[in-house]
Amino acid sequence: MNKLKTFAVYVKPYKITFFILIVGLIVQQFCSLFLPSLMSDIIDIGINQGGIENPVPEAMTVESYRLFSCFMNRSQKDIISKAYTLIDNESIKDNLKNNTSEFYNFISNSEPLDKKYPILKEKNIYILNSPISDVEKQNLETCFLETTNYIVKYIMSSDYPENNINMKNSNYEINLENLYKKLDSLEEDGYNKNIQNLQNIHIPIDSLQAACSINKQIYSDLNMDTFKIQRSYILKLGLIMLLVTLISITITVIQNYLSAKMSANISMNLRSDVFKKVQNFSIKEFDEISTASLITRTTNDVSQVKNVILMIIQFFIPPFMLIGGIVMALQKSVSMSWTIALGALVSAGIVLVGLFIIFPKIELIQKLVDKFNLILKERISGAATIRIFGNDKLEENRFTKSNKELTDISLFVTRISTFMSPILTVFINLISLLIIWFSAYQIHQSTMQVGDMMAFMQYAAMVIGAFLMIIMMIASLPKSMISINRIYEILGKEIYIKDPELPMHFSKEFKGKIEFKNVSFKYDNAKKDVIQNVSFIAEPGKTTSIIGSTGSGKSTLLKLIPRLYDATSGEILIDGINIKNVTQKDLREKISYTPQNSILFSGNIESNIRTLNPNISESDLEKCLDISRSLEFISENKDGIHTKINQNGSNLSGGQKQRLSIARSIAKESPIYLFDDIFSALDFKTESLLRESLFDHIKNSTVIILSQRIASIMHSDKIIVLDDGKIAAEGKHDDLLKNCKIYCEIFNLQTPKDEIIYE
């Protein structure tokens, strides 16, 4: 839950955008669900029914009216007699002469009757009253559908074999002329006799489509332009489909823009916070999480989290599409719903089997990427060392092994995923064939229309697709949680070195006196302390030097002062204040620390010097370079201080990097200077000149210097000899030569034989 809350913070600023995206997705899905239904109407109504939607004719000739009456009972006749008005063509002519034709508009509430029904100039016609109530409309539809059913059966009887073929065609092309000729005999026979033989005839008939086809013949009898009716209907639905498609496209474009912008900003903020958190890591945290892993988490894992956020937005689509697709499909055919269930279940089974196989490998890939990045980083950064020792083949084999391992796992996952896709495609196509096979029978039985079949196929694809999307999203959550856990491991990591809740502040008259009081330090999982009960004082205006054999704890001791590590016991005081009681920022602002390994940043010489003091003047910058003896090699380059520095200063020698590191440190002008073996890569002459100018420049500051060379520290105000983490002796050079055996041994090893001092 804490993890979700952590990542919810990044989404919260975009809650309005998030809401807009969800609403847009819902509208887009409405459009997607609406389109197949429109397509179905174009096929069934626009093409098969000639654009006629209503089984109730809006007008008909007297012959048509008489024909319907022959197959209606008394109550049905009463219904249509009340719903229709007989218009006399002679009255129309008189009203046309008197310009009162608008009088008849109340009946149909449309254009002038003589224009809409041209036959009216020659014959009397029946026109549907307007408006009619919903109850009247429903009664009329029932009446005409039932009557149409009898008329179609009558036409398909043995009396009209020539129409029998046409009636098996789904278009129901009906010729009413033969029936008009038999009107007198049909009226004489009456309702009971007309239908008594038809009730036992069981023929599959689509009553609605048949009624609309009869209406098309009726409108043709009225001299109406039936092609115009069909064209108008198809154009109307076509324009609606075009509008719906444009809305869907517009929403998609806006949605892609907003989601891309939102996810990019969230990724940027997440990377920024991860970077800031890493910046606050102590060396202890860096020891726990490798640099290669940190890079992978900041790049690849952040991208995975971005995908999770986008997936959360997309998660609203499948349930909506699933429910909407099922509802729309059932409206087209309830009896065919089993095909959707079969398709969804089998497709889900295929996907789940594939995911069960590849998911364990996906987690392994994340670990292999970390391992691969580590090897790659070591191979690139240690290229020179590898060549010197002739280990190219060994490292190449090591790289190849890791690369092949990662490639093999990735290929396995890709093959399974790729194999699943064609299987699903083939199966979904088989479901489509199954739908067509069983729909064909229903179309033959007139219980389903062609357009409904095509719409049902699209809705089935939507439902199966939505079902698969839900499974894929649920299945991908564990994979995404791996990346979330890896990032949360950084964001939620407890910082080893913390600032106090109520920090103290150094005095404005800061001096820089450093005092160690019984300080001890032990690394995690170490058996013994690296530093043991160390106590000494480094005073301002004086140079305190520390010397000792390799592994004696010199560098560790120096790192305790800027709190790169925290002492496990004892106190370190600066101007009488425990360094744990001030903020790290305040503490480090007073300190200029030069590490043993000279680290330069890509850019140029000037940008590197300005790293610690961006506002340093040109003259002061040049002075720092002069003090560090850097101008000697800078002046040899035509670009001067603008000379480009490659990554890690690879285009500079070790001595040049050390001198630039010293220049960068003194550019900060700090009251405390910590130097960790900063002369190790310099020749004795350069070191002597640099040391003289350096210590003269910082003579008023507190200086602690570590060195392996006695020549570098012999003129210090105080020399501390460190042995196995303990202070073996403390004093000036001459005193230590007399009183400290360890110091004397180091001196003898570093001094020519004719100058060796024997005890």
GROMACS .gro file of C-alpha atoms in nm, residues 76-308:
model
  233
   76GLN     CA    1  -5.713  -0.454  -3.694
   77LYS     CA    2  -5.933  -0.285  -3.953
   78ASP     CA    3  -6.055  -0.044  -3.687
   79ILE     CA    4  -5.694   0.039  -3.596
   80ILE     CA    5  -5.591   0.134  -3.949
   81SER     CA    6  -5.917   0.310  -4.030
   82LYS     CA    7  -5.854   0.546  -3.737
   83ALA     CA    8  -5.485   0.590  -3.825
   84TYR     CA    9  -5.529   0.674  -4.195
   85THR     CA   10  -5.717   0.950  -4.376
   86LEU     CA   11  -5.844   0.914  -4.732
   87ILE     CA   12  -5.734   1.205  -4.949
   88ASP     CA   13  -5.955   1.279  -5.252
   89ASN     CA   14  -5.754   1.380  -5.557
   90GLU     CA   15  -6.041   1.599  -5.685
   91SER     CA   16  -6.032   1.794  -5.359
   92ILE     CA   17  -5.660   1.836  -5.398
   93LYS     CA   18  -5.707   1.982  -5.744
   94ASP     CA   19  -5.966   2.232  -5.614
   95ASN     CA   20  -5.740   2.331  -5.327
   96LEU     CA   21  -5.446   2.370  -5.559
   97LYS     CA   22  -5.651   2.621  -5.763
   98ASN     CA   23  -5.743   2.808  -5.444
   99ASN     CA   24  -5.386   2.785  -5.300
  100THR     CA   25  -5.512   2.599  -4.993
  101SER     CA   26  -5.311   2.281  -5.034
  102GLU     CA   27  -5.136   2.360  -4.709
  103PHE     CA   28  -5.459   2.254  -4.542
  104TYR     CA   29  -5.353   1.892  -4.589
  105ASN     CA   30  -5.013   1.940  -4.434
  106PHE     CA   31  -5.158   1.881  -4.089
  107ILE     CA   32  -5.205   1.518  -4.187
  108SER     CA   33  -4.842   1.433  -4.268
  109ASN     CA   34  -4.664   1.738  -4.129
  110SER     CA   35  -4.426   1.746  -4.426
  111GLU     CA   36  -4.389   1.900  -4.771
  112PRO     CA   37  -4.704   1.962  -4.985
  113LEU     CA   38  -4.883   1.634  -5.050
  114ASP     CA   39  -4.900   1.667  -5.428
  115LYS     CA   40  -4.521   1.696  -5.442
  116LYS     CA   41  -4.453   1.418  -5.198
  117TYR     CA   42  -4.708   1.177  -5.351
  118PRO     CA   43  -4.732   1.254  -5.726
  119ILE     CA   44  -4.999   0.981  -5.782
  120LEU     CA   45  -5.238   1.199  -5.578
  121LYS     CA   46  -5.301   1.406  -5.892
  122GLU     CA   47  -5.449   1.093  -6.051
  123LYS     CA   48  -5.583   0.875  -5.768
  124ASN     CA   49  -5.715   0.890  -5.415
  125ILE     CA   50  -5.469   0.774  -5.146
  126TYR     CA   51  -5.465   0.694  -4.776
  127ILE     CA   52  -5.221   0.898  -4.563
  128LEU     CA   53  -5.109   0.819  -4.209
  129ASN     CA   54  -5.225   1.079  -3.960
  130SER     CA   55  -4.955   1.279  -3.787
  131PRO     CA   56  -4.871   1.281  -3.508
  132ILE     CA   57  -4.965   0.944  -3.359
  133SER     CA   58  -4.911   0.823  -3.006
  134ASP     CA   59  -4.660   0.555  -2.910
  135VAL     CA   60  -4.942   0.313  -2.829
  136GLU     CA   61  -5.102   0.372  -3.169
  137LYS     CA   62  -4.765   0.328  -3.339
  138GLN     CA   63  -4.702  -0.003  -3.160
  139ASN     CA   64  -5.051  -0.133  -3.246
  140LEU     CA   65  -5.002  -0.037  -3.611
  141GLU     CA   66  -4.662  -0.209  -3.629
  142THR     CA   67  -4.805  -0.529  -3.480
  143CYS     CA   68  -5.100  -0.512  -3.717
  144PHE     CA   69  -4.892  -0.464  -4.033
  145LEU     CA   70  -4.625  -0.722  -3.936
  146GLU     CA   71  -4.891  -0.987  -3.880
  147THR     CA   72  -5.075  -0.893  -4.201
  148THR     CA   73  -4.749  -0.894  -4.399
  149ASN     CA   74  -4.676  -1.242  -4.271
  150TYR     CA   75  -5.007  -1.366  -4.417
  151ILE     CA   76  -4.956  -1.182  -4.745
  152VAL     CA   77  -4.610  -1.335  -4.791
  153LYS     CA   78  -4.743  -1.685  -4.716
  154TYR     CA   79  -5.027  -1.628  -4.960
  155ILE     CA   80  -4.783  -1.519  -5.232
  156MET     CA   81  -4.558  -1.818  -5.164
  157SER     CA   82  -4.850  -2.059  -5.200
  158SER     CA   83  -4.887  -2.274  -5.511
  159ASP     CA   84  -5.101  -2.010  -5.679
  160TYR     CA   85  -4.789  -1.797  -5.741
  161PRO     CA   86  -4.495  -2.029  -5.817
  162GLU     CA   87  -4.316  -1.756  -6.013
  163ASN     CA   88  -4.269  -1.557  -5.689
  164ASN     CA   89  -4.149  -1.854  -5.492
  165ILE     CA   90  -3.785  -1.814  -5.602
  166ASN     CA   91  -3.780  -1.444  -5.522
  167MET     CA   92  -3.922  -1.505  -5.177
  168LYS     CA   93  -3.631  -1.736  -5.092
  169ASN     CA   94  -3.405  -1.443  -5.165
  170SER     CA   95  -3.348  -1.229  -4.857
  171ASN     CA   96  -3.448  -0.917  -5.052
  172TYR     CA   97  -3.817  -1.012  -5.065
  173GLU     CA   98  -3.883  -0.869  -5.410
  174ILE     CA   99  -4.266  -0.876  -5.413
  175ASN     CA  100  -4.493  -0.801  -5.705
  176LEU     CA  101  -4.832  -0.684  -5.575
  177GLU     CA  102  -4.993  -0.652  -5.919
  178ASN     CA  103  -5.113  -1.012  -5.913
  179LEU     CA  104  -5.277  -0.956  -5.576
  180TYR     CA  105  -5.444  -0.633  -5.691
  181LYS     CA  106  -5.609  -0.834  -5.969
  182LYS     CA  107  -5.756  -1.072  -5.711
  183LEU     CA  108  -5.882  -0.801  -5.473
  184ASP     CA  109  -6.249  -0.860  -5.554
  185SER     CA  110  -6.227  -1.234  -5.486
  186LEU     CA  111  -6.017  -1.177  -5.171
  187GLU     CA  112  -6.273  -0.931  -5.036
  188GLU     CA  113  -6.556  -1.177  -5.116
  189ASP     CA  114  -6.377  -1.461  -4.937
  190GLY     CA  115  -6.321  -1.245  -4.627
  191TYR     CA  116  -6.066  -1.263  -4.350
  192ASN     CA  117  -6.147  -1.608  -4.212
  193LYS     CA  118  -6.132  -1.785  -4.545
  194ASN     CA  119  -5.821  -1.599  -4.659
  195ILE     CA  120  -5.613  -1.706  -4.360
  196GLN     CA  121  -5.755  -2.046  -4.270
  197ASN     CA  122  -5.519  -2.226  -4.506
  198LEU     CA  123  -5.225  -1.996  -4.429
  199GLN     CA  124  -5.207  -2.066  -4.054
  200ASN     CA  125  -5.080  -2.420  -4.120
  201ILE     CA  126  -4.805  -2.304  -4.354
  202HIS     CA  127  -4.469  -2.284  -4.173
  203ILE     CA  128  -4.227  -2.080  -4.380
  204PRO     CA  129  -3.933  -1.887  -4.230
  205ILE     CA  130  -4.015  -1.522  -4.285
  206ASP     CA  131  -3.846  -1.205  -4.162
  207SER     CA  132  -4.169  -1.011  -4.109
  208LEU     CA  133  -3.998  -0.672  -4.067
  209GLN     CA  134  -3.789  -0.703  -4.381
  210ALA     CA  135  -4.087  -0.838  -4.577
  211ALA     CA  136  -4.308  -0.553  -4.455
  212CYS     CA  137  -4.050  -0.292  -4.553
  213SER     CA  138  -4.010  -0.457  -4.894
  214ILE     CA  139  -4.390  -0.443  -4.946
  215ASN     CA  140  -4.381  -0.078  -4.840
  216LYS     CA  141  -4.117  -0.017  -5.106
  217GLN     CA  142  -4.362  -0.155  -5.365
  218ILE     CA  143  -4.640   0.059  -5.218
  219TYR     CA  144  -4.426   0.375  -5.240
  220SER     CA  145  -4.341   0.284  -5.596
  221ASP     CA  146  -4.716   0.264  -5.669
  222LEU     CA  147  -4.741   0.619  -5.529
  223ASN     CA  148  -4.483   0.729  -5.790
  224MET     CA  149  -4.242   0.815  -5.506
  225ASP     CA  150  -3.868   0.810  -5.581
  226THR     CA  151  -3.772   0.490  -5.391
  227PHE     CA  152  -3.411   0.524  -5.505
  228LYS     CA  153  -3.400   0.868  -5.340
  229ILE     CA  154  -3.542   0.719  -5.018
  230GLN     CA  155  -3.271   0.449  -5.018
  231ARG     CA  156  -2.993   0.692  -5.110
  232SER     CA  157  -3.101   0.944  -4.843
  233TYR     CA  158  -3.103   0.675  -4.575
  234ILE     CA  159  -2.760   0.536  -4.671
  235LEU     CA  160  -2.610   0.887  -4.696
  236LYS     CA  161  -2.758   0.982  -4.359
  237LEU     CA  162  -2.611   0.677  -4.183
  238GLY     CA  163  -2.288   0.713  -4.379
  239LEU     CA  164  -2.249   1.071  -4.258
  240ILE     CA  165  -2.327   0.962  -3.902
  241MET     CA  166  -2.059   0.690  -3.930
  242LEU     CA  167  -1.816   0.946  -4.068
  243LEU     CA  168  -1.896   1.185  -3.783
  244VAL     CA  169  -1.855   0.909  -3.524
  245THR     CA  170  -1.523   0.808  -3.683
  246LEU     CA  171  -1.400   1.169  -3.683
  247ILE     CA  172  -1.496   1.204  -3.317
  248SER     CA  173  -1.310   0.881  -3.240
  249ILE     CA  174  -1.002   0.995  -3.436
  250THR     CA  175  -1.005   1.338  -3.269
  251ILE     CA  176  -1.033   1.182  -2.923
  252THR     CA  177  -0.750   0.940  -3.010
  253VAL     CA  178  -0.519   1.224  -3.120
  254ILE     CA  179  -0.596   1.432  -2.808
  255GLN     CA  180  -0.568   1.124  -2.591
  256ASN     CA  181  -0.231   1.023  -2.735
  257TYR     CA  182  -0.099   1.376  -2.689
  258LEU     CA  183  -0.222   1.410  -2.330
  259SER     CA  184  -0.117   1.060  -2.226
  260ALA     CA  185   0.228   1.103  -2.387
  261LYS     CA  186   0.275   1.440  -2.220
  262MET     CA  187   0.150   1.316  -1.883
  263SER     CA  188   0.358   0.998  -1.888
  264ALA     CA  189   0.669   1.189  -2.002
  265ASN     CA  190   0.629   1.441  -1.718
  266ILE     CA  191   0.566   1.167  -1.463
  267SER     CA  192   0.875   0.981  -1.586
  268MET     CA  193   1.078   1.303  -1.569
  269ASN     CA  194   0.963   1.373  -1.211
  270LEU     CA  195   1.023   1.014  -1.110
  271ARG     CA  196   1.374   1.010  -1.258
  272SER     CA  197   1.443   1.344  -1.095
  273ASP     CA  198   1.335   1.218  -0.752
  274VAL     CA  199   1.533   0.897  -0.794
  275PHE     CA  200   1.838   1.105  -0.888
  276LYS     CA  201   1.787   1.339  -0.591
  277LYS     CA  202   1.751   1.043  -0.357
  278VAL     CA  203   2.067   0.885  -0.495
  279GLN     CA  204   2.245   1.218  -0.446
  280ASN     CA  205   2.167   1.187  -0.074
  281PHE     CA  206   2.303   0.833  -0.056
  282SER     CA  207   2.606   0.778   0.157
  283ILE     CA  208   2.879   0.541   0.045
  284LYS     CA  209   2.699   0.272   0.248
  285GLU     CA  210   2.392   0.287   0.021
  286PHE     CA  211   2.612   0.279  -0.291
  287ASP     CA  212   2.777  -0.035  -0.155
  288GLU     CA  213   2.432  -0.198  -0.118
  289ILE     CA  214   2.303  -0.105  -0.468
  290SER     CA  215   2.552  -0.113  -0.752
  291THR     CA  216   2.596   0.181  -0.988
  292ALA     CA  217   2.494  -0.035  -1.286
  293SER     CA  218   2.172  -0.130  -1.107
  294LEU     CA  219   2.100   0.234  -1.023
  295ILE     CA  220   2.136   0.327  -1.391
  296THR     CA  221   1.900   0.045  -1.497
  297ARG     CA  222   1.643   0.145  -1.235
  298THR     CA  223   1.658   0.511  -1.335
  299THR     CA  224   1.610   0.432  -1.704
  300ASN     CA  225   1.451   0.097  -1.782
  301ASP     CA  226   1.249   0.055  -1.463
  302VAL     CA  227   1.116   0.412  -1.476
  303SER     CA  228   0.997   0.338  -1.830
  304GLN     CA  229   0.820   0.029  -1.699
  305VAL     CA  230   0.647   0.238  -1.432
  306LYS     CA  231   0.541   0.485  -1.702
  307ASN     CA  232   0.386   0.193  -1.888
  308VAL     CA  233   0.202   0.091  -1.571
   0.00000   0.00000   0.00000
